[in-house]
XYZ file of C-alpha atoms in Angstrom:
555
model
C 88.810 154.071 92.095
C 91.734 152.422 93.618
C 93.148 149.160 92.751
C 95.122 146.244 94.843
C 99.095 147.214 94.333
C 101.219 144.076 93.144
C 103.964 144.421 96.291
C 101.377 144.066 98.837
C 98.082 145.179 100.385
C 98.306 148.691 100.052
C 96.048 150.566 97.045
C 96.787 152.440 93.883
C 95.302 154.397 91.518
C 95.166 152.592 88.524
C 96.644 155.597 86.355
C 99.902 155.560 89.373
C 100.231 151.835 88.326
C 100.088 152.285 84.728
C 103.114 155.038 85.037
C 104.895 153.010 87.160
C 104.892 150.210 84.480
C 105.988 152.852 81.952
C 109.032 154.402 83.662
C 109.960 150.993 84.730
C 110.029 149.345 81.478
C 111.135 152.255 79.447
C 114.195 152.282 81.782
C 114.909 148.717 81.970
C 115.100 148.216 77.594
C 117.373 151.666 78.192
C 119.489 149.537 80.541
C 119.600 146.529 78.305
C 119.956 148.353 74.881
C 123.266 149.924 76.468
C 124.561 146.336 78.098
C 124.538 144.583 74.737
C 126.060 148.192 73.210
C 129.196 147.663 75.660
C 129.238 143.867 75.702
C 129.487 144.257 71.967
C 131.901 146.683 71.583
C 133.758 144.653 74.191
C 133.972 141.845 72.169
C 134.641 143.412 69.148
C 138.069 144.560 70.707
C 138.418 140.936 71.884
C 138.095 139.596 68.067
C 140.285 141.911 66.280
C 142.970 142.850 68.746
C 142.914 140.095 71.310
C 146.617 140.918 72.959
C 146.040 144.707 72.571
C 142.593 145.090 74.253
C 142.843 149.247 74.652
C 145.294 149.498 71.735
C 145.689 153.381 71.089
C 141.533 154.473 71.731
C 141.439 154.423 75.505
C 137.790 156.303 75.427
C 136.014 153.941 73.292
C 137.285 151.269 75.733
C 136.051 153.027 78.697
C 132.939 153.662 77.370
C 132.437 149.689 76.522
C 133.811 149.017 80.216
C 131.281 151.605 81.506
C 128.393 150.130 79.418
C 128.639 147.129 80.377
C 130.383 147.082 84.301
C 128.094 150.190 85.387
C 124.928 149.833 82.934
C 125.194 146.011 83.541
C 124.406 145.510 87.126
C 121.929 148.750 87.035
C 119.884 146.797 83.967
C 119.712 143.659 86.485
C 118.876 145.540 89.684
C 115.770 147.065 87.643
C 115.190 143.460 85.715
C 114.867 141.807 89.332
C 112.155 144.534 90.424
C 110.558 143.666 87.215
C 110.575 140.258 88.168
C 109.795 140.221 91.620
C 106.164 142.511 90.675
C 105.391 140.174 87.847
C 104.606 137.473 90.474
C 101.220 138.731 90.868
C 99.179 138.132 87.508
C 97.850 141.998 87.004
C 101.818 142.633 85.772
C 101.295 139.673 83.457
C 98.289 141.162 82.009
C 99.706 144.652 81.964
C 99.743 146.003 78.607
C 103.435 147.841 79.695
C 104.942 144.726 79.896
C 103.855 143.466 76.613
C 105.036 145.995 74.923
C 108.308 145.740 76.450
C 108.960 142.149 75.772
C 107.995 142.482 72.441
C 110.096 145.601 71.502
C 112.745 144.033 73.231
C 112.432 140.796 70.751
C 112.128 142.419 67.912
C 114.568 145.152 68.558
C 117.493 142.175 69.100
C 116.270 140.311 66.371
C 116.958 143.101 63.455
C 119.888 144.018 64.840
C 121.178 140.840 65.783
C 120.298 139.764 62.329
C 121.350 142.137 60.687
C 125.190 142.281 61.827
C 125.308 139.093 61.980
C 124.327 137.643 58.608
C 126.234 140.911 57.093
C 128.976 139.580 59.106
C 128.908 136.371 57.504
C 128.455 137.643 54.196
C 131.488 140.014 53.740
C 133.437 136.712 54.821
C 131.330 134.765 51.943
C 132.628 137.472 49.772
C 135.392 137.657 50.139
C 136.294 140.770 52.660
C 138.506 139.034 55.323
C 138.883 142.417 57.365
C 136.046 143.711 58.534
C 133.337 140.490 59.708
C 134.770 140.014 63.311
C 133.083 143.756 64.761
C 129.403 142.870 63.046
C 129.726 139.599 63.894
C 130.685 140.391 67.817
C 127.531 142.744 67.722
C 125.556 140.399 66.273
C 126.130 137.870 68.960
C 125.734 140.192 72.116
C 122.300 141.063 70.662
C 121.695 137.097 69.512
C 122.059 137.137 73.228
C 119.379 139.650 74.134
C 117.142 138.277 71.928
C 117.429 134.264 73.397
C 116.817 135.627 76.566
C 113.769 137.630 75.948
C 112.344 134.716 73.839
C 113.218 132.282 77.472
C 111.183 135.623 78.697
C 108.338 135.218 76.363
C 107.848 131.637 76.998
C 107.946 131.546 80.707
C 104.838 129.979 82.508
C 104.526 132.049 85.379
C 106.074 135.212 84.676
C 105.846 135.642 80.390
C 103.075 138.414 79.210
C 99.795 137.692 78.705
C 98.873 140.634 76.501
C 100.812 141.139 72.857
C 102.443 137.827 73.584
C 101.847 137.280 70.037
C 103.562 140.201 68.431
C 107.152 139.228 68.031
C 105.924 135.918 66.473
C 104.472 138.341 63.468
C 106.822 140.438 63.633
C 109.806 138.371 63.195
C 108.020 136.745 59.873
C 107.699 139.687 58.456
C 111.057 140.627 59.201
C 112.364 137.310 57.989
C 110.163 137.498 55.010
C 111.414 141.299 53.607
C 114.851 140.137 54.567
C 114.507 136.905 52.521
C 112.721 138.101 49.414
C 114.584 141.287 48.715
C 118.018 139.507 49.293
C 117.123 136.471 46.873
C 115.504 139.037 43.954
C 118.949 140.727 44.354
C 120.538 137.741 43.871
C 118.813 135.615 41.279
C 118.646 139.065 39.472
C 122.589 139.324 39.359
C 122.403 135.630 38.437
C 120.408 135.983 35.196
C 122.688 139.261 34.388
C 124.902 136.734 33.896
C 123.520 134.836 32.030
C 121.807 137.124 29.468
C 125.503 138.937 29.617
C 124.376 142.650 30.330
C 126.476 142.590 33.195
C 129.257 145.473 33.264
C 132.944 144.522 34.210
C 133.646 143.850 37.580
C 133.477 146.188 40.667
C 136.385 145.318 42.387
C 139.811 144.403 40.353
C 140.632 141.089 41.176
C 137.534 139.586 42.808
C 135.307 136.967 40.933
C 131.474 138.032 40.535
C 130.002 135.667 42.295
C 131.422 136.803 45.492
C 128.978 139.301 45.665
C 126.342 137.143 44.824
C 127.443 134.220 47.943
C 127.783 137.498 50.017
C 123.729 138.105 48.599
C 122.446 134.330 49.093
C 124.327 134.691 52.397
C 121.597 137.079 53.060
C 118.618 135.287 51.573
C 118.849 131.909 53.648
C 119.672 134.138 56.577
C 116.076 135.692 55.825
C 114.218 132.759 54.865
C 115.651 131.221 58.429
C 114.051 133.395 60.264
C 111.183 133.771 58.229
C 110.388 129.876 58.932
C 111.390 130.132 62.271
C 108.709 132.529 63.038
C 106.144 131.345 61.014
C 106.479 127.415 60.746
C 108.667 126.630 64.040
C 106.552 129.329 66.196
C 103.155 128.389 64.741
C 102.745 132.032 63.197
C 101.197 130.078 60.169
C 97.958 129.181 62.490
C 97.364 132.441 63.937
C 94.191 134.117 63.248
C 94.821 137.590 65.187
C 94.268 140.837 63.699
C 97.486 141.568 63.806
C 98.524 138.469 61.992
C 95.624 139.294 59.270
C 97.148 142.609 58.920
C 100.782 141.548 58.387
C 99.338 138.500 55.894
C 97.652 141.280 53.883
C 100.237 144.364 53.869
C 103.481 141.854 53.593
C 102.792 139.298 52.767
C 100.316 139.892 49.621
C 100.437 143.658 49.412
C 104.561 143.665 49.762
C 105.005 140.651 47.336
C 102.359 142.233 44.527
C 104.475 145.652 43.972
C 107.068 143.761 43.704
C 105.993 141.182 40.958
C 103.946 143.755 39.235
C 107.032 146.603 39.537
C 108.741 143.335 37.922
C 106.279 143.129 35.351
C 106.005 146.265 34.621
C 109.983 147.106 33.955
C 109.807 144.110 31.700
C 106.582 144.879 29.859
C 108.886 148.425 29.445
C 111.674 147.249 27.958
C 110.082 144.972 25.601
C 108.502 148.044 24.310
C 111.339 149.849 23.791
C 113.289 147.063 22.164
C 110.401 146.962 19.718
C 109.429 150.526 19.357
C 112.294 152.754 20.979
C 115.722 151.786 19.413
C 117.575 155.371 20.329
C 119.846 153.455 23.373
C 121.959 150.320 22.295
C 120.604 146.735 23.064
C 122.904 146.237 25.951
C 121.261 149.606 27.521
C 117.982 149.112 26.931
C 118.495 145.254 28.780
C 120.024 146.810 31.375
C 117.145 146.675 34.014
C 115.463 143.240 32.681
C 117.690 140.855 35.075
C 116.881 142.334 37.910
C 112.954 142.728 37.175
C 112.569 139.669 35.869
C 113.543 137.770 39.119
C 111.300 140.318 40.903
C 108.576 139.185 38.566
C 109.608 135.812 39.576
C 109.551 135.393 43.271
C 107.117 138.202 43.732
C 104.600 136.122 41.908
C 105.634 132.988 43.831
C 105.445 134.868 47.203
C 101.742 136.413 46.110
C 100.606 133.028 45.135
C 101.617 131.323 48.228
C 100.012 134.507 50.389
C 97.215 134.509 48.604
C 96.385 130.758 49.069
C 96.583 131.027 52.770
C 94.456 134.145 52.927
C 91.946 132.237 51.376
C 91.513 129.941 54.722
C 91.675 132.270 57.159
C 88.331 133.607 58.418
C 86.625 136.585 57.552
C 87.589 139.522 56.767
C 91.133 138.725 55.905
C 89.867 137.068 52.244
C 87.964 140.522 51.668
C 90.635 142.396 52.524
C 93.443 140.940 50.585
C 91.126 141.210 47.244
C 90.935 144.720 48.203
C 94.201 145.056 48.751
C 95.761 143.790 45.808
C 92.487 145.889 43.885
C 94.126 148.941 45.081
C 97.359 148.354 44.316
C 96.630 147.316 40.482
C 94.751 150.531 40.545
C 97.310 152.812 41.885
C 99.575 151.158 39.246
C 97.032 151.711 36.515
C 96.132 155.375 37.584
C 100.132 155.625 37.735
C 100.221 155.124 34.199
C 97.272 157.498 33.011
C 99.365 160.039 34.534
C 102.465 159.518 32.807
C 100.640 158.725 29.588
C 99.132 162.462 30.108
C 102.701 163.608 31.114
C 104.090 162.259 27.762
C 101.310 164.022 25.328
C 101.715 167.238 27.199
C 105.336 166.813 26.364
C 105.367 166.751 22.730
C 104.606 170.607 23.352
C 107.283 171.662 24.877
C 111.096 172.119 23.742
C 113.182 169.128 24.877
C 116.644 170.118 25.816
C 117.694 167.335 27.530
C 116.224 164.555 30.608
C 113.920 161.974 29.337
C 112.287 161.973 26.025
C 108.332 162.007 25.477
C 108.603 158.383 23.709
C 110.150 156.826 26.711
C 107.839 158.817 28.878
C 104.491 157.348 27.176
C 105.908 153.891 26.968
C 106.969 154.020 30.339
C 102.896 154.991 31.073
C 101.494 152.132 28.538
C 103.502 149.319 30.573
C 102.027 150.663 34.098
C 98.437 151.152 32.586
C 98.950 147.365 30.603
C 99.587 146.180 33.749
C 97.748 147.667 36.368
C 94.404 147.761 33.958
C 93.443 144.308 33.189
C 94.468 143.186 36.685
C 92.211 145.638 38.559
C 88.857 145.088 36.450
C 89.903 140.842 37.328
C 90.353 141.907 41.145
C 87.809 144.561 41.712
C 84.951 143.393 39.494
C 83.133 146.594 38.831
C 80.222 144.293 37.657
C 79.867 142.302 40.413
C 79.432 143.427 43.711
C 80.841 141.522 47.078
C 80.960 142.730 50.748
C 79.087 145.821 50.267
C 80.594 146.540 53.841
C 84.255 145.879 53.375
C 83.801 147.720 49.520
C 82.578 150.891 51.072
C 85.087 151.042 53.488
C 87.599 151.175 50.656
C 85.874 153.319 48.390
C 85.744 155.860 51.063
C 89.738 155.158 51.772
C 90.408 155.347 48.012
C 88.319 158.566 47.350
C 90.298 160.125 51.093
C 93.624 159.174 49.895
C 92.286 160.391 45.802
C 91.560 164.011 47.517
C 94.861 164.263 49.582
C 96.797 163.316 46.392
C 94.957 166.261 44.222
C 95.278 168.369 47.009
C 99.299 168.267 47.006
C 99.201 168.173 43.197
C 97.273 171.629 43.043
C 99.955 173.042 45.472
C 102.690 172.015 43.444
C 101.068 173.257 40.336
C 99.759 176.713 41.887
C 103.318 177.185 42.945
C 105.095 176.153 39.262
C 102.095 178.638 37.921
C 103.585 181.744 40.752
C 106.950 180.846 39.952
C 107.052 181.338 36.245
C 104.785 184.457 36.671
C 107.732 186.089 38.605
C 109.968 185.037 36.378
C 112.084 182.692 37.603
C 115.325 181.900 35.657
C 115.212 178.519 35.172
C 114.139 179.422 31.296
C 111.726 176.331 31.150
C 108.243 177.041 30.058
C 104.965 177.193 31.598
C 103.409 173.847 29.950
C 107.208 172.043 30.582
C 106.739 172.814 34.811
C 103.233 171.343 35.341
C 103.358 168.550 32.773
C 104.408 166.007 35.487
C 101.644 167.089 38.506
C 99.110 168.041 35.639
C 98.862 164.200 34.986
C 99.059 162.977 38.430
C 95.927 165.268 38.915
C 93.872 164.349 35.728
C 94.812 160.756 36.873
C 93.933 161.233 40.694
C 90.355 163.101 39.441
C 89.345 160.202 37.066
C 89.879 157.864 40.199
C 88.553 160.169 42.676
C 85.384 160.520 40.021
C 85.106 157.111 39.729
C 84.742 156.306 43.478
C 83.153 158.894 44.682
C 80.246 158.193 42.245
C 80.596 154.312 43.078
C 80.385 155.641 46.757
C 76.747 157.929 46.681
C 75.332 154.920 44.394
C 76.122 152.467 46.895
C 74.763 154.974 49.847
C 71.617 155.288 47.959
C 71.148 151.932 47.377
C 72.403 150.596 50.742
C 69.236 149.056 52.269
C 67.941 150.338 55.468
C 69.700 148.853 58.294
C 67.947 146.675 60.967
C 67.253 149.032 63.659
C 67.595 148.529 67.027
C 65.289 149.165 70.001
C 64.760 152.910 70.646
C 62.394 153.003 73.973
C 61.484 149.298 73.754
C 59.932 149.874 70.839
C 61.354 148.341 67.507
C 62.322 150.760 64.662
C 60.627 150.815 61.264
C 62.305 149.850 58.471
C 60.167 150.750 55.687
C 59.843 154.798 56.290
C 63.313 156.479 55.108
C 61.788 159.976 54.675
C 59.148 161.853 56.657
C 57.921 165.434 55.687
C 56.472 166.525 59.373
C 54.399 169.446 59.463
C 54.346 171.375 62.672
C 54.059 174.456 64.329
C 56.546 175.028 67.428
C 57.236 171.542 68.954
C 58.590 170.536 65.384
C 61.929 169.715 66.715
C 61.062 167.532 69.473
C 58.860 165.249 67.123
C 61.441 165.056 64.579
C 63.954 163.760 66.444
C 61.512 161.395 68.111
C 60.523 160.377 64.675
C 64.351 159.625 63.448
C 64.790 157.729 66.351
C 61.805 155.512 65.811
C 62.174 154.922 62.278
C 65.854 156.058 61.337
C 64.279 158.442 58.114
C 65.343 161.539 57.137
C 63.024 164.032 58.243
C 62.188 167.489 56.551
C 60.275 169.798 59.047
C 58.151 172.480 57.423
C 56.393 174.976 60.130
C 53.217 176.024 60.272
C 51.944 180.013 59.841
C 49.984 179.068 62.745
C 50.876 176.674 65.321
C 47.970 175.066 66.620
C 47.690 173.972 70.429
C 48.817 170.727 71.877
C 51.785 168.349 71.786
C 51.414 164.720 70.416
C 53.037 162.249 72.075
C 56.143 159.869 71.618
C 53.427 156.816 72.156
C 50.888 158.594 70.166
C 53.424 159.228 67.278
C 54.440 155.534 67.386
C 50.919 154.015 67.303
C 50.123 156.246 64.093
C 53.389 154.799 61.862
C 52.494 151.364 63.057
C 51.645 149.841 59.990
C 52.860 152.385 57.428
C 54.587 150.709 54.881
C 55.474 153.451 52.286
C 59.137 154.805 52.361
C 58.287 158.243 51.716
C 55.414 160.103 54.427
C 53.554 163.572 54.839
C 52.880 164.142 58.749
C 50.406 166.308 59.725
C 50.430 167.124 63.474
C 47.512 169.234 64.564
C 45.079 170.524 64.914
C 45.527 169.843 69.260
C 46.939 166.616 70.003
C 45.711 165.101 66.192
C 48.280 163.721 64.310
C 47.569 162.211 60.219
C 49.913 160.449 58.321
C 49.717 160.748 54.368
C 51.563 158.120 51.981
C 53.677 159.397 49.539
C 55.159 157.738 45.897
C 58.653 156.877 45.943
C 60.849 159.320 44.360
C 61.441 159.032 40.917
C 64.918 159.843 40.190
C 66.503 160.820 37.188
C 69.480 159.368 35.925
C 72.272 160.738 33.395
C-alpha cells in the first residue's frame, strides 16, 4: 500500500511516513530542549553578573553561546520543515505530532514551574542569593511552553490527535503541586500552634519564612491547577484519559492521602492512650502534619468524588472501585502488621521498634481501612458485575505477585539463617515482617479468588451472536456428545452453536456416517435444558437426551 506524501504528488509507504514523523519530531524537541538549556543559562549569567558576563568559567559560557547561537537556528530550520508539511491535514492527524506537542507542553510546564515558583519562594523566604538562576530558567522554559500552547491552539496547523493531553496533564500537575505544598504548609502551621515544633532550622530566620516559601508553592500549584482545569475547560472533558486522571489523581491520589492522614492520627491517639514509653511532645510529633493531610485530602476526595458522579459511565464504577481497593490495601496493610506484632512477642527485642507500637501501628491501618472498604465495596450487594470482575481478577493478579515476592524473601531469610549467617537474629525475628504480608496477601487473595469462581459460575450465559446465520442457544451450557471418530468436528460445531462446554466420550465402535452442521442445529432447536446427552449414531442419526441440572454441593 502506498499513501499520498504531504510535499507533493509523489507516494510513500505509510510505515516511511510514520518514521519520518518520528526522527523529525524526536529531533526537533532535542533542538528545543537544548535552546531553552542555553537561553537559560544565558540569562542566568545576565541576572547575577550582568557587567561580568564570562566572569572566570569561560566553558560554561561557551556552552550557553553554543546552545543557543548553533542549536538555535538548527531547532528553527527543522521547526520550519515541520511547519511547512503540516499544511496538508494527514500531519495534523499524525499521531507523531501529537505526541510531540504535548510532551513539549508538559515538559516546559514542570520545569518552567518548577524553577520558577522555587525561584520565588527562596525570595519569600528569605534566601536573597540564589532566586535569580531558577528564576532565569524558569522563564526561558515559561517561554517554550507559551509558544507550544500558541502551537496547540492554532487553526490550521495545531494537532488533531492527543490535542487534549496537556490540558490533563497540566491539572494533574497543578493539582499534586498544589495539594502536597498546602498539606506541608498548613501542617507546619498547626505545629505551631499545638507547639510540637522544634527550635528553629536556621539561626536567625523567623519560622514562617519557610512556611511563605511553602504557600509560595501552593498558590503556584493551585494556579495552574485552575488554569488547566477551569480556564482550559479540563472540567468538561469526558475522554478516557481525563476519566483516568479524575480516578488515579484526583480520587485515588487525594484518598491515601486523607486516609495516610487518618491513619497517623488514629496512631497516635492510641499511643497517647495506651503507649506512654516516649514523652508527650514525641508521641505528637507526627499529628500536625497528618492532620492537615486528613484535612485537605478529605476536601480534595469530596470534591473528586462529586464530579465523578456526573460523568458518564464507567468513570462512577471505577472510582468506587478505586477507592474499594485502596481501603482494602490499607486494611490488608494492617492484618499484616497486626500478625508482625504477635509474632514479635516471641522473639528477643534488642533494639528497633517495639511489638506494642508495632500492633498499634496495625489496629489504626485495619480501623481505618476496614469499615471504609465493607461501606465502598458492599460485599452484600452486588453492582456492575462487569466492572467488579475486572477488579477481582486485578486484585487476585496483583494478591499473587505480592505472595510471590513475599515467599522469595522468606525462602531466602529461611537459607540464610540455615548457613549461618552472623547477623545473630533468630529464625522467627527474620520472617516476622514478610510472614504477615503473606498471611495478609492469602486472606485477600482467598477472598477474591473465591468471590471470582462464584461470580463465573453464576455469570449468566451471554447473548450469543450469529455463528453461520444461525442464532446461538442460550439455554444449553453443557453437552456430553457421544461419538465415535468425527467427535471433534461436532464438538466444536456444537460450542459454536450454543457456546456450552462440551465433554466428548468415544465410542468402542464408531458407527458409519457424519451428521451434519444443519442436521445438528435442527435437533437442539427447541432444547431448553442446560445440561444434554448427545447421541450421534448409529449412520447419520443423531438423539438428544435432557439431563437435571447439577446439583452442587456447597461448604
Amino acid at each position: 500500500m502506498s499513501a499520498p506524501d504531504a510535499a507533493g504528488g509523489r507516494t510513500t509507504a505509510p510505515a516511511l511516513g510514520t518514521l519520518r514523523r518520528i526522527i523529525l519530531y524526536v529531533l526537533l524537541f532535542a533542538l528545543v530542549a537544548l535552546t531553552a538549556s542555553g537561553v537559560s543559562g544565558l540569562l542566568g549569567r545576565l541576572f547575577t553578573t550582568p557587567d561580568v558576563i564570562a566572569f572566570n568559567d569561560s566553558s560554561s559560557l561557551a556552552l550557553d553561546l553554543a546552545l543557543t547561537l548553533v542549536g538555535g537556528p538548527l531547532g528553527a530550520v527543522v521547526f520550519w520543515a515541520s511547519w511547512r508539511l503540516l499544511a496538508h491535514p494527514a500531519e495534523r492527524r499524525a499521531t507523531a505530532w501529537g505526541i510531540y506537542v504535548s510532551a513539549m507542553c508538559i515538559t516546559s510546564l514542570l520545569t518552567a514551574a518548577s524553577f520558577g515558583i522555587a525561584a520565588v519562594a527562596s525570595l519569600a523566604g528569605g534566601d536573597t542569593g540564589s532566586w535569580m538562576s531558577p528564576l532565569a530558567t524558569g522563564l526561558a522554559w515559561a517561554g517554550v511552553w507559551v509558544w507550544h500552547r500558541w502551537i496547540l491552539g492554532h487553526r490550521t496547523r495545531g494537532p488533531l490527535a492527543l490535542a487534549k493531553v496537556p490540558q490533563v496533564l497540566g491539572t494533574a500537575v497543578g493539582l499534586v503541586i498544589g495539594l502536597g505544598s498546602s498539606t506541608t504548609a498548613l501542617g507546619m502551621l498547626f505545629e505551631r500552634a499545638i507547639g510540637t515544633g522544634g527550635e528553629l532550622a536556621v539561626i536567625g530566620v523567623p519560622w514562617w519564612r519557610a512556611t511563605l516559601g511553602l504557600l509560595v508553592w501552593a498558590v503556584g500549584g493551585i494556579l495552574i491547577c485552575w488554569w488547566h482545569w477551569v480556564r482550559e475547560g479540563t472540567r468538561k472533558l469526558h475522554t478516557t484519559l481525563s476519566g483516568v486522571s479524575l480516578v488515579v489523581i484526583g480520587i485515588g491520589g487525594s484518598a491515601i492521602l486523607a486516609l495516610g492522614g487518618a491513619g497517623v492520627l488514629l496512631f497516635v491517639l492510641l499511643r497517647l492512650a495506651l503507649d506512654r514509653t516516649d514523652p508527650v511532645p514525641v508521641l505528637l510529633e507526627p499529628a500536625p502534619e497528618a492532620l492537615a493531610a486528613a484535612l485537605l485530602g478529605t476536601l480534595s476526595w469530596l470534591y473528586h468524588a462529586r464530579i465523578a458522579r456526573g460523568r458518564p459511565a464507567p468513570v462512577p464504577v471505577a472510582a468506587g472501585l478505586a477507592i474499594s481497593g485502596i481501603v482494602l490495601a490499607a486494611a490488608a496493610s494492617g492484618i499484616g502488621v497486626v500478625v508482625n506484632a504477635a509474632l514479635a512477642t516471641g522473639t528477643t527485642q534488642l533494639g528497633g521498634t517495639d511489638a506494642r507500637e508495632l500492633l498499634l501501628a496495625g489496629l489504626s491501618s485495619l480501623a481505618i481501612g476496614g469499615p471504609l472498604w465493607w461501606f465502598t465495596w458492599h460485599p452484600t450487594r452486588p453492582s456492575d458485575p462487569q466492572g467488579r470482575r475486572i477488579y477481582l481478577v486485578l486484585i487476585f493478579g496483583i494478591s499473587a505477585v505480592v505472595a510471590l515476592v513475599t515467599l522469595l524473601v522468606i525462602g531466602f531469610r529461611l537459607f540464610e539463617f540455615m548457613l549461618g549467617d552472623a547477623a545473630g537474629s533468630g529464625l522467627l525475628e527474620r520472617v516476622r515482617a514478610p510472614l504477615g504480608l503473606l498471611v495478609a496477601t492469602g486472606l485477600v487473595a482467598g477472598y477474591h479468588f473465591a468471590l471470582w469462581r462464584h461470580a463465573r459460575v453464576s455469570a449468566p450465559v451471554p447473548e450469543a451472536e450469529a455463528a453461520s446465520g444461525t442464532e446461538r442457544k442460550r439455554g444449553i451450557r453443557e453437552v456430553v456428545l457421544v461419538a465415535g471418530a468425527d467427535a471433534e468436528e461436532l464438538a466444536s460445531a456444537i460450542r459454536d452453536h450454543t457456546g456450552a462446554t462440551v465433554t466428548i466420550l468415544r465410542r468402542q465402535h464408531a458407527p458409519g456416517g457424519t451428521p451434519g452442521p444443519a442436521q445438528l442445529f435442527r435437533v437442539l432447536e427447541g432444547v431448553e435444558a442446560e445440561r444434554v446427552l448427545l447421541l450421534a449414531g448409529p449412520e447419520d442419526s443423531l438423539e438428544v437426551i435432557e439431563l437435571a441440572a447439577e446439583t452442587r454441593r456447597r461448604a
